[in-house]
Short mmCIF file of N, CA and C in Angstrom, two decimals:
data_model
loop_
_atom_site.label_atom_id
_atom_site.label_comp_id
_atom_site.label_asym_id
_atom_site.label_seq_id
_atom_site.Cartn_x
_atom_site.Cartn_y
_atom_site.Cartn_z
N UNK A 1 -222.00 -0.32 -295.75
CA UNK A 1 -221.77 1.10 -295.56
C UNK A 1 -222.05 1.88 -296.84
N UNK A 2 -221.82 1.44 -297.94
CA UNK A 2 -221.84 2.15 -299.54
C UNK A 2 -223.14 1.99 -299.60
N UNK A 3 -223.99 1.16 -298.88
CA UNK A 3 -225.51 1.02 -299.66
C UNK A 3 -226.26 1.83 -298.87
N UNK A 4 -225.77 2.19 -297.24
CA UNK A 4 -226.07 3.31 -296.23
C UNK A 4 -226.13 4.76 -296.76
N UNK A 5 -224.84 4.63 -297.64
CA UNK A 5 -224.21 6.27 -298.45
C UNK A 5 -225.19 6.39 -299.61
N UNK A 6 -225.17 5.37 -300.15
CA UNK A 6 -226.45 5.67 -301.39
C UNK A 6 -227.75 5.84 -301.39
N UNK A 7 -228.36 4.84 -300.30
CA UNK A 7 -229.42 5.15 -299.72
C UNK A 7 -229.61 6.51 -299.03
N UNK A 8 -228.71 7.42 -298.30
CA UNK A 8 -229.13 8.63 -297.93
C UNK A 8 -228.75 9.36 -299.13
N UNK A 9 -228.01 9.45 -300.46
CA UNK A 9 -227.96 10.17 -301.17
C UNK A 9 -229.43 10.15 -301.89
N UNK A 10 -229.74 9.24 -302.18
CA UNK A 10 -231.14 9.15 -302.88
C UNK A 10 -232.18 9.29 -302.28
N UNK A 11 -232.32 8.84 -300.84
CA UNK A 11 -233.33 9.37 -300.28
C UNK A 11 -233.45 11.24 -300.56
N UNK A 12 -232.40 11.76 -299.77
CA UNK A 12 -231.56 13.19 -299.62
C UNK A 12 -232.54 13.92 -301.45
N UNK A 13 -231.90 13.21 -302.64
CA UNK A 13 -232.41 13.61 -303.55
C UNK A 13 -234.06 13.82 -303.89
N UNK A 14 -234.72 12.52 -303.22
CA UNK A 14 -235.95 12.45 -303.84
C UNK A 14 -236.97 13.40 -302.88
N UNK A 15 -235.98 14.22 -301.74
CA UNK A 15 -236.80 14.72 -300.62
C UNK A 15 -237.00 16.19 -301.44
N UNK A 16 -235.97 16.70 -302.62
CA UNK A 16 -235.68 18.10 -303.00
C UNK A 16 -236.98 17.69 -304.11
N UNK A 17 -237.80 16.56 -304.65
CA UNK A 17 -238.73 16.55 -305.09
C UNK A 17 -239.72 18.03 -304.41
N UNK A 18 -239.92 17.85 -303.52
CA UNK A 18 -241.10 18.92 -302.52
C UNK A 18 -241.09 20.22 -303.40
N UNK A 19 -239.89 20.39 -304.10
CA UNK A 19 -239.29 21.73 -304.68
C UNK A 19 -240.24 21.51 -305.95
N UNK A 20 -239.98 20.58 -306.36
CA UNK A 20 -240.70 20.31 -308.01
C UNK A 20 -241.73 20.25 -308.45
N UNK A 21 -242.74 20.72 -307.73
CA UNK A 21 -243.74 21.65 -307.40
C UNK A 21 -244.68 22.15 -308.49
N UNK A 22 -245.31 22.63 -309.74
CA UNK A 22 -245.46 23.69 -309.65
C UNK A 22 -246.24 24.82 -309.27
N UNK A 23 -246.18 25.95 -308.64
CA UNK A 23 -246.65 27.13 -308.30
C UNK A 23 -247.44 27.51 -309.17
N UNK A 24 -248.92 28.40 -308.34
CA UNK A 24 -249.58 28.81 -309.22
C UNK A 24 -249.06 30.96 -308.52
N UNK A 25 -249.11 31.44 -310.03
CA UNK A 25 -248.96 32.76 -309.71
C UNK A 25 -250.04 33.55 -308.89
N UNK A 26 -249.82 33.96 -307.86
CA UNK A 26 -250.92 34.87 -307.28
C UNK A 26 -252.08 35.64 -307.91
N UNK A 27 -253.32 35.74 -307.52
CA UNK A 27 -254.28 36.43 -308.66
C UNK A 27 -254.13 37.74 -308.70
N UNK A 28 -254.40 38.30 -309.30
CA UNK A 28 -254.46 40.03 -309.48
C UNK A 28 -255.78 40.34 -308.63
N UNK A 29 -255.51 41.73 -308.38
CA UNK A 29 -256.43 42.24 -307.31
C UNK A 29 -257.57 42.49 -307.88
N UNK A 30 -258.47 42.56 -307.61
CA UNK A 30 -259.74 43.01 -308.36
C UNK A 30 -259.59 44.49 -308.46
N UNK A 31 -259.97 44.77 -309.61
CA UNK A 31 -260.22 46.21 -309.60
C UNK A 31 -261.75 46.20 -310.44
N UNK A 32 -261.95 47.97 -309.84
CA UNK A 32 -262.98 48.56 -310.54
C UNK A 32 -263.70 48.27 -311.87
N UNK A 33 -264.46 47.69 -312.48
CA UNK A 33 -264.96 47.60 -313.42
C UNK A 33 -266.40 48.55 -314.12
N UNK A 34 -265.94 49.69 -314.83
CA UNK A 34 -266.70 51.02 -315.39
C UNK A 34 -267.24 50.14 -316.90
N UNK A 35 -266.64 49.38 -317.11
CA UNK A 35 -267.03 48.59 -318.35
C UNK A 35 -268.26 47.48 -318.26
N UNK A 36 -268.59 47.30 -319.44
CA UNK A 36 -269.84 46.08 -319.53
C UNK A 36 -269.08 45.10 -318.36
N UNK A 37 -269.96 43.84 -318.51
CA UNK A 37 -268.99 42.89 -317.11
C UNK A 37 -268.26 42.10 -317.92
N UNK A 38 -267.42 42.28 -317.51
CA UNK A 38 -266.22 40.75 -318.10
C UNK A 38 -266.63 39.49 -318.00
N UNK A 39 -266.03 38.67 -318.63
CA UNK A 39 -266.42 37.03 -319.23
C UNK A 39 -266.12 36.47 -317.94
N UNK A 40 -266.84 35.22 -317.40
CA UNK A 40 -266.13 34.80 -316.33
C UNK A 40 -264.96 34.20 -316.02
N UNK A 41 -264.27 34.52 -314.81
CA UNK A 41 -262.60 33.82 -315.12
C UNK A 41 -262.70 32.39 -315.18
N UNK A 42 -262.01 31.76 -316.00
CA UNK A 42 -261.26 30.63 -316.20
C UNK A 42 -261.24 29.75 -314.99
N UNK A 43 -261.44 28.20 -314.81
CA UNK A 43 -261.34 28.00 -313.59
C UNK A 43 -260.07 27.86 -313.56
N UNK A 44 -259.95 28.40 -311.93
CA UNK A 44 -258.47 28.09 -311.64
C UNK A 44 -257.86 26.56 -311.67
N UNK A 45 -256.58 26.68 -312.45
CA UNK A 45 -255.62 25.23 -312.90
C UNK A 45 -255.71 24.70 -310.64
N UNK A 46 -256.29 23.28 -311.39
CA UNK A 46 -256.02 22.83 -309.84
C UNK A 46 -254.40 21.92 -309.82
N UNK A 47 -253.60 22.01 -308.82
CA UNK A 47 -252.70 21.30 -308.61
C UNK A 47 -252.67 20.23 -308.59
N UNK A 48 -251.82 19.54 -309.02
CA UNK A 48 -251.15 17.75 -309.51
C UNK A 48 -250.97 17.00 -308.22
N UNK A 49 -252.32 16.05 -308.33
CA UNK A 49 -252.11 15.33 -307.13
C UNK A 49 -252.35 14.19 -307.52
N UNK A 50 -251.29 13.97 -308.96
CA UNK A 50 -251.38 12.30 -308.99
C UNK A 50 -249.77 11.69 -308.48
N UNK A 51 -249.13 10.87 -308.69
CA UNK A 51 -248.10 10.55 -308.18
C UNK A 51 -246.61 11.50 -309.25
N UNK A 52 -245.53 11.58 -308.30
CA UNK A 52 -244.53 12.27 -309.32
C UNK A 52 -243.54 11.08 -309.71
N UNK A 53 -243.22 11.38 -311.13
CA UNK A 53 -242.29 10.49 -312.25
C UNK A 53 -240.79 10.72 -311.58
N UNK A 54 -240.01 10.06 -311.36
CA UNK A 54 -238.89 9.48 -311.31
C UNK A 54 -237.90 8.78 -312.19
N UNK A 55 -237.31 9.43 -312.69
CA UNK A 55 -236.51 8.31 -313.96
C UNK A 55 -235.73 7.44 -313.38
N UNK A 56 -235.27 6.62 -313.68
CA UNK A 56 -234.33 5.53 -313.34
C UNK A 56 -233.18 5.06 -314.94
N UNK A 57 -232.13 5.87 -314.90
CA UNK A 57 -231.40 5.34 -316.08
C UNK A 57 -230.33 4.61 -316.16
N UNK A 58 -230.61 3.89 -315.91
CA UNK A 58 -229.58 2.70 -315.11
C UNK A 58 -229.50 1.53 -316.52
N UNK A 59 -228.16 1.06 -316.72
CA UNK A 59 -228.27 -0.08 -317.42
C UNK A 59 -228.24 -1.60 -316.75
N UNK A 60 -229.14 -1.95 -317.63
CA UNK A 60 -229.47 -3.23 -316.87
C UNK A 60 -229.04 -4.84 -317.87
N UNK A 61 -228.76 -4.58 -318.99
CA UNK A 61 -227.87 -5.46 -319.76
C UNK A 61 -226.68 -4.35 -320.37
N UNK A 62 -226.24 -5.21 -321.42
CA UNK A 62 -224.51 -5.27 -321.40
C UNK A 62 -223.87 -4.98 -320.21
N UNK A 63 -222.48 -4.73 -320.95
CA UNK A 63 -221.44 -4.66 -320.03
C UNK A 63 -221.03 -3.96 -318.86
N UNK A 64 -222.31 -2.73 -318.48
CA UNK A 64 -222.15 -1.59 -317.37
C UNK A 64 -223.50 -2.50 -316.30
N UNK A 65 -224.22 -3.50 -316.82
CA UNK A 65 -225.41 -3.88 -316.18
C UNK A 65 -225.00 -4.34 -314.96
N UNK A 66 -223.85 -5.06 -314.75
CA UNK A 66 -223.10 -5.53 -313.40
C UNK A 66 -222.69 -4.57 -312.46
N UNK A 67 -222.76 -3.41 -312.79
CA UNK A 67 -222.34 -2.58 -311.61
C UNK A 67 -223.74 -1.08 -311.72
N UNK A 68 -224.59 -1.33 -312.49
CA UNK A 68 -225.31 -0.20 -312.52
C UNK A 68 -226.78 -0.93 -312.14
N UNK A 69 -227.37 -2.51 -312.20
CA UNK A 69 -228.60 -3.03 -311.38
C UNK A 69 -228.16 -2.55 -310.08
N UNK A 70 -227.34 -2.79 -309.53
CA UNK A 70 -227.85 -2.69 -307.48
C UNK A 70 -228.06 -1.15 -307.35
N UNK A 71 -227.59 -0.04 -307.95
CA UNK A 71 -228.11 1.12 -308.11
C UNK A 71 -229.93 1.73 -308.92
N UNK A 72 -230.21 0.80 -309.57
CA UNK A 72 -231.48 0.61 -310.05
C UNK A 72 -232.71 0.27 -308.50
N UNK A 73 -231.39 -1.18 -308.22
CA UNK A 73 -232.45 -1.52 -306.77
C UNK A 73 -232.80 -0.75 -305.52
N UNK A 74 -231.21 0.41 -305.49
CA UNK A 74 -231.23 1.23 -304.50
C UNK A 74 -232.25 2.26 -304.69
N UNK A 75 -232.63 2.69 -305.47
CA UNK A 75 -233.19 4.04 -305.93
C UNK A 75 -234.62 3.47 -305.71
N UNK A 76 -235.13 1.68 -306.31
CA UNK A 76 -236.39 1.30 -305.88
C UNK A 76 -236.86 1.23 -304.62
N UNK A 77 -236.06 1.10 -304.01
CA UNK A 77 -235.89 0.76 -302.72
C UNK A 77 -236.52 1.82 -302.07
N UNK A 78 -235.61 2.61 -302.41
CA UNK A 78 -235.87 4.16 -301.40
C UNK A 78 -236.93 4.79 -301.97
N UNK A 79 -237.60 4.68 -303.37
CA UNK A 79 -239.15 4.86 -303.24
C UNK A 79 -240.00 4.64 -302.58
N UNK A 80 -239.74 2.91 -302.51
CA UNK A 80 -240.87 2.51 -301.34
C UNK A 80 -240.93 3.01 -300.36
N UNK A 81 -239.86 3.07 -299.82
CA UNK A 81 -239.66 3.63 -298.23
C UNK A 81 -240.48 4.71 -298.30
N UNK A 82 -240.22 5.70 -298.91
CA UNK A 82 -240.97 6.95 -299.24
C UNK A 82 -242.35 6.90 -298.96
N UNK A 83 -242.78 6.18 -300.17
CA UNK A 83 -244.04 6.00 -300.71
C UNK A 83 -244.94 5.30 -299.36
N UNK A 84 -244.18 4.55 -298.64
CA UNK A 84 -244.97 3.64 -297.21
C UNK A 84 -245.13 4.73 -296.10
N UNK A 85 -244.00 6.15 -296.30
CA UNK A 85 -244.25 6.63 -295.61
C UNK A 85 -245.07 7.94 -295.89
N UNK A 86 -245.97 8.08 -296.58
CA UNK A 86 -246.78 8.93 -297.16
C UNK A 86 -246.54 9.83 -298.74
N UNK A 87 -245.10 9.29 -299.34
CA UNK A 87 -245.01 10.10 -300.29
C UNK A 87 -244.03 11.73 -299.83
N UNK A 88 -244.14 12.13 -301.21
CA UNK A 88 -243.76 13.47 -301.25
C UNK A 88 -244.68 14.69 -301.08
N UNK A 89 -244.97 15.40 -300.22
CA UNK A 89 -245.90 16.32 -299.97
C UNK A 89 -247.68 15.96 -300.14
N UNK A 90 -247.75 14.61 -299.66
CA UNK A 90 -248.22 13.75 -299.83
C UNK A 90 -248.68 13.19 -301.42
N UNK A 91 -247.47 13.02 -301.80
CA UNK A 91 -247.90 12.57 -303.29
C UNK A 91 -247.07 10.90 -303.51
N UNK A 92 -247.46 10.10 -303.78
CA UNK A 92 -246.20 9.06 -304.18
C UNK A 92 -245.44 9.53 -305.03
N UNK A 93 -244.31 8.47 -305.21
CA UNK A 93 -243.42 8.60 -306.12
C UNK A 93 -243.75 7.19 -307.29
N UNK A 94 -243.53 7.40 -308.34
CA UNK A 94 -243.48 6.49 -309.39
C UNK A 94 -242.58 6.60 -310.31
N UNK A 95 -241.48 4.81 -310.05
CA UNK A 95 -240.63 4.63 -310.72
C UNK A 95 -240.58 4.41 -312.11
N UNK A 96 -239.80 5.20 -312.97
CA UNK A 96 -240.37 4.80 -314.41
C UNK A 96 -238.78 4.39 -315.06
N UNK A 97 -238.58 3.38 -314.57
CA UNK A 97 -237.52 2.61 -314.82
C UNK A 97 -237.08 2.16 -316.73
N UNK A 98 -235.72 2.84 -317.12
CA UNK A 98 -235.45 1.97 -318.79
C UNK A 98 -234.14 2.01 -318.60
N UNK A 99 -233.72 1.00 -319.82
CA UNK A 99 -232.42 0.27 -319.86
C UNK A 99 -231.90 0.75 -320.53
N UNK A 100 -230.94 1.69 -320.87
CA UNK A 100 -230.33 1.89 -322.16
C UNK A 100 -229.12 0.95 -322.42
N UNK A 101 -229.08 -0.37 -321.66
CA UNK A 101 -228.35 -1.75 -322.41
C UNK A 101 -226.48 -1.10 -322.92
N UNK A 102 -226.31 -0.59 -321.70
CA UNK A 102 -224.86 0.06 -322.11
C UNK A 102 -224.30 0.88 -323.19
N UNK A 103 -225.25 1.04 -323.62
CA UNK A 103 -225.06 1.56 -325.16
C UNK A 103 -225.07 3.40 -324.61
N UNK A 104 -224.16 4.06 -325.44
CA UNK A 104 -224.11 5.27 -325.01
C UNK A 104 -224.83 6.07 -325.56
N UNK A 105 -225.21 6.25 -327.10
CA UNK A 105 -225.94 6.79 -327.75
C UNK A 105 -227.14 7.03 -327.26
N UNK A 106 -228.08 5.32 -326.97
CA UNK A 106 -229.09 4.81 -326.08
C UNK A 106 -229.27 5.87 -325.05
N UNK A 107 -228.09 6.09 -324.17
CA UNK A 107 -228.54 6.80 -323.05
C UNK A 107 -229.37 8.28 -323.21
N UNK A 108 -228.97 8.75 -324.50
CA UNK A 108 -229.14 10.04 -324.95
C UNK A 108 -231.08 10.22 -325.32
N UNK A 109 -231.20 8.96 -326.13
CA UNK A 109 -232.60 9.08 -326.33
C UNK A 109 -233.49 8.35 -325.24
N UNK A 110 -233.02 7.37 -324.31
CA UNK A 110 -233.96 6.88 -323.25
C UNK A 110 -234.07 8.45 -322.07
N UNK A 111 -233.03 9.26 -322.27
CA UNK A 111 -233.24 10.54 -321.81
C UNK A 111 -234.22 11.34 -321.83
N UNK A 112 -234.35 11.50 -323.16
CA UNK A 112 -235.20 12.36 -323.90
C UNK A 112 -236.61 11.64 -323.69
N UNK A 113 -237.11 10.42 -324.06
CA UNK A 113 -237.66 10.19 -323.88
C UNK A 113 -238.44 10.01 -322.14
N UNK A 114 -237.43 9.99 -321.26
CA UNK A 114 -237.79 10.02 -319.95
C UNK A 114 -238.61 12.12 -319.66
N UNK A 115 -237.70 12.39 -320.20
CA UNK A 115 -237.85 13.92 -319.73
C UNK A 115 -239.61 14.41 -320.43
N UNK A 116 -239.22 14.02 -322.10
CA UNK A 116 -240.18 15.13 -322.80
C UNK A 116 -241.39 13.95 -323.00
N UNK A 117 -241.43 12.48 -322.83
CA UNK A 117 -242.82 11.55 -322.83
C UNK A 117 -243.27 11.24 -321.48
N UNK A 118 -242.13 11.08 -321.01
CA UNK A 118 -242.29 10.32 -319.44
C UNK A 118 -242.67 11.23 -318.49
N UNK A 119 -242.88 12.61 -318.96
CA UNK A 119 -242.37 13.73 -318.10
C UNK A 119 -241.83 13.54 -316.16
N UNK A 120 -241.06 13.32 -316.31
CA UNK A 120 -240.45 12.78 -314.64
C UNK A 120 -240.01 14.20 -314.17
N UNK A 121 -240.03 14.17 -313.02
CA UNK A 121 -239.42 15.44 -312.39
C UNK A 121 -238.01 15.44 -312.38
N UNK A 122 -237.68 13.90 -312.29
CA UNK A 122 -236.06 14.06 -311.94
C UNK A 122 -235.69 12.67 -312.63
N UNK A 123 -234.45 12.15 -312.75
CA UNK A 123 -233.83 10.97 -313.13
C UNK A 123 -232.58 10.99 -312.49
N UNK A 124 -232.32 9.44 -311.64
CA UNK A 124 -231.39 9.30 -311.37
C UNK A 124 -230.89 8.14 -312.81
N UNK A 125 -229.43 8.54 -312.40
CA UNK A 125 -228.80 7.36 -313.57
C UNK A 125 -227.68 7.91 -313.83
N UNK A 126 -227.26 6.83 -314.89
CA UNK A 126 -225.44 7.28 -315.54
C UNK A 126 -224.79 6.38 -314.38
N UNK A 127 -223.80 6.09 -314.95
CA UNK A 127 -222.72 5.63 -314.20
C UNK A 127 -221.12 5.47 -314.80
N UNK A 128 -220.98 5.81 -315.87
CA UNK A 128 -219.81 6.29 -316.51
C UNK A 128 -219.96 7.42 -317.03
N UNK A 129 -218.48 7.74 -317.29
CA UNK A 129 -218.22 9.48 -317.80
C UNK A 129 -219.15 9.50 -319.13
N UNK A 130 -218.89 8.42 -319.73
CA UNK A 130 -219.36 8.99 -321.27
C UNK A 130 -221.03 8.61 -321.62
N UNK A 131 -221.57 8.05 -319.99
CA UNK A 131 -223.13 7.97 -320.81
C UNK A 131 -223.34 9.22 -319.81
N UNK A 132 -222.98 9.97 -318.52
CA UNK A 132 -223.48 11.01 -318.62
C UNK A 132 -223.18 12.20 -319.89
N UNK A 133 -222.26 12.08 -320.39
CA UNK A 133 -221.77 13.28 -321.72
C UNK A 133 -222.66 12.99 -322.81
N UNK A 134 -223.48 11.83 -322.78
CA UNK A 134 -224.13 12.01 -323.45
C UNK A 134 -225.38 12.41 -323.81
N UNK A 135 -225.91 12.33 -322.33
CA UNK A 135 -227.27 12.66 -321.75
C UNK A 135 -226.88 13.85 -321.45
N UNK A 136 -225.64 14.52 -321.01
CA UNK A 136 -226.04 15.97 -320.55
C UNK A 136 -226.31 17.05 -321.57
N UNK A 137 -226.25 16.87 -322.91
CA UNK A 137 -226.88 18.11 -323.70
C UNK A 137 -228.25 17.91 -323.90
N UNK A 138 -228.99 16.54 -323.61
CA UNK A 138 -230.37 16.65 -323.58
C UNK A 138 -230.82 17.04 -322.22
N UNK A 139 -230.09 17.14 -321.44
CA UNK A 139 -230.87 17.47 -319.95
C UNK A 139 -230.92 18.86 -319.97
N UNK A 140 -229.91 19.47 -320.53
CA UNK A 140 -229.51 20.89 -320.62
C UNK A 140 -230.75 21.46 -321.86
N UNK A 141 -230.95 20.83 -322.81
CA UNK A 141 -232.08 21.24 -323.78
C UNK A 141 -233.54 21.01 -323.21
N UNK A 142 -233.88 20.23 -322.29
CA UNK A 142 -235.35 19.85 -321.68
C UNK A 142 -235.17 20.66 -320.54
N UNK A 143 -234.43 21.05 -320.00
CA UNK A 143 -234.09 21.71 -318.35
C UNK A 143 -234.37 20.62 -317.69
N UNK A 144 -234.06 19.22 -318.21
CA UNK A 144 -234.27 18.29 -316.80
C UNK A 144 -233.77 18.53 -315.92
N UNK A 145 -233.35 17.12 -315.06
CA UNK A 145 -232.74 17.40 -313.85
C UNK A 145 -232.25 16.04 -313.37
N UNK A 146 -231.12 15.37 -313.28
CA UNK A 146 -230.24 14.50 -313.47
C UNK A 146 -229.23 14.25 -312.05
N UNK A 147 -229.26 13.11 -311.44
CA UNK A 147 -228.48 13.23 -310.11
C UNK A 147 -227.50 11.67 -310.83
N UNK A 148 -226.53 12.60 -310.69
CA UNK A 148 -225.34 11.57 -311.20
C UNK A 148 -224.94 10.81 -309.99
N UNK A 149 -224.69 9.60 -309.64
CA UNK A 149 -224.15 8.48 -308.49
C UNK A 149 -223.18 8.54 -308.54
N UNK A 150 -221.53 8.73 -309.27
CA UNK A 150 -220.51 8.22 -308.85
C UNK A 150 -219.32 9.08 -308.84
N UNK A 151 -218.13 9.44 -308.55
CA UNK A 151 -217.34 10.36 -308.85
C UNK A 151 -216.85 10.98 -310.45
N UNK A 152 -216.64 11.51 -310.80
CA UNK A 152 -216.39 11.67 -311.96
C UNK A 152 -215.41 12.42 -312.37
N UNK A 153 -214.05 13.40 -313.31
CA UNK A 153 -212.99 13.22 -313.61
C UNK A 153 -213.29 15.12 -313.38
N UNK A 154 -214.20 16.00 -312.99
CA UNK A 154 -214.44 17.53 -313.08
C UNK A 154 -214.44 18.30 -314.43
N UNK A 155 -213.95 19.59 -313.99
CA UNK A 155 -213.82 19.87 -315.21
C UNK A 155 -215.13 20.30 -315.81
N UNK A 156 -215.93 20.22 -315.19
CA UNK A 156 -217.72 19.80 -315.97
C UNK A 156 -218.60 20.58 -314.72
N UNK A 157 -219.28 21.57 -314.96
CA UNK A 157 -220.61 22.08 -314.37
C UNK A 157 -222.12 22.01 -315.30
N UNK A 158 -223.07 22.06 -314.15
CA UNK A 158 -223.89 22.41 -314.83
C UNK A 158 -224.82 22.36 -313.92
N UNK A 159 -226.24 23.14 -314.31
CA UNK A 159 -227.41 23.64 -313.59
C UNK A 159 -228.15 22.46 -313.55
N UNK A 160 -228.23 21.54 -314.49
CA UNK A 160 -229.17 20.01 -315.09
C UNK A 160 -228.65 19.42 -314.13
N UNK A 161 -227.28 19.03 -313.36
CA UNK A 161 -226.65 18.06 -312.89
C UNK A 161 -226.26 18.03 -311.19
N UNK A 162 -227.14 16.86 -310.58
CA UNK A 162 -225.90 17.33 -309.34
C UNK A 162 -224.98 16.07 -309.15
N UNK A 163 -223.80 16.30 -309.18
CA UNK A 163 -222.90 15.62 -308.95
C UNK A 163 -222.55 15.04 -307.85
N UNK A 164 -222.99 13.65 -307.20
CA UNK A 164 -222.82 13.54 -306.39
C UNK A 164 -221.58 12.67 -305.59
N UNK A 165 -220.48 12.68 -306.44
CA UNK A 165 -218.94 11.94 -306.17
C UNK A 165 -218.40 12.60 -305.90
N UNK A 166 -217.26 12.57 -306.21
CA UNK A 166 -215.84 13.88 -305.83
C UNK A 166 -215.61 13.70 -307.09
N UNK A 167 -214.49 15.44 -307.08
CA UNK A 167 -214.44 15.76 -308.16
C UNK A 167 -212.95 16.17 -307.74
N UNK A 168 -212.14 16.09 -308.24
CA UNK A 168 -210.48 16.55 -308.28
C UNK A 168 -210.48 17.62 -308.24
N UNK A 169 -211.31 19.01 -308.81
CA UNK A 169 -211.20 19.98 -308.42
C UNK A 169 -211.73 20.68 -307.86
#
């Protein structure tokens, strides 16, 4: 039943991918030109149709690795599914899976590095209070975007984060 609940949370998440998008601004209208002729426009930026990045920040050694792999597997999982079934707006998804090895600090720069090298649209991960606290001022500085798995103690908002446990308040 918990792997039913996680599996639709992550599916549920990787579907708000469609959102992550980006838009090109509408062109300006042509107008009148009384002047010599203008340079020709720029070609238009074509849209990203290679696969979209996915973080995975899950620890997979030390001491959090026993309860944070089958959440690594869930999240692979539900790529595939995805991905067999045409992707995201027909784009795949690609897992870009790292360990930050329980270490909390770790979590902060395998962050950073997911967001500003890896560029991923989204990262799931964290699984204790204090490796999300530590990742959330880099998610908040990159404008990532971070789907936390487990309940957590409140007290705590943010635009970077969706929380997907209960919260006491």
């Amino acid at each position: 039943m918990r792997r039913a609940v996680r599996s639709a949370i992550v599916a549920s998440a990787l579907a708000l991918l469609a959102s992550c998008e980006k838009k090109e601004a509408p062109a300006a209208a042509p107008t009148a030109v009384t002047a010599p002729a203008a340079p020709a426009p720029a070609e238009a930026a074509k849209p990203d149709t290679g696969p979209i990045k996915v973080g995975i920040l899950h620890s997979l050694s030390g001491t959090m690795a026993i309860s944070e792999t089958s959440l690594r597997d869930v999240a692979l999982m539900t790529i595939e599914e995805i991905n067999e079934k045409g992707g995201v707006l027909g784009r795949k998804l690609e897992p870009v899976v790292v360990d930050p090895a329980s270490n909390w600090p770790l979590f902060a720069e395998k962050a950073r590095d997911l967001i500003a090298n890896q560029k991923v649209a989204v990262t799931f991960g964290c699984w204790t209070s204090v490796s999300r606290k530590s990742v959330l001022p880099v998610f908040e500085e990159l404008n990532g975007l971070l789907f936390y798995p487990v309940q957590y103690e409140g007290e705590e908002s943010s635009f970077n984060v969706f929380y997907t446990g209960a919260a006491p308040n």
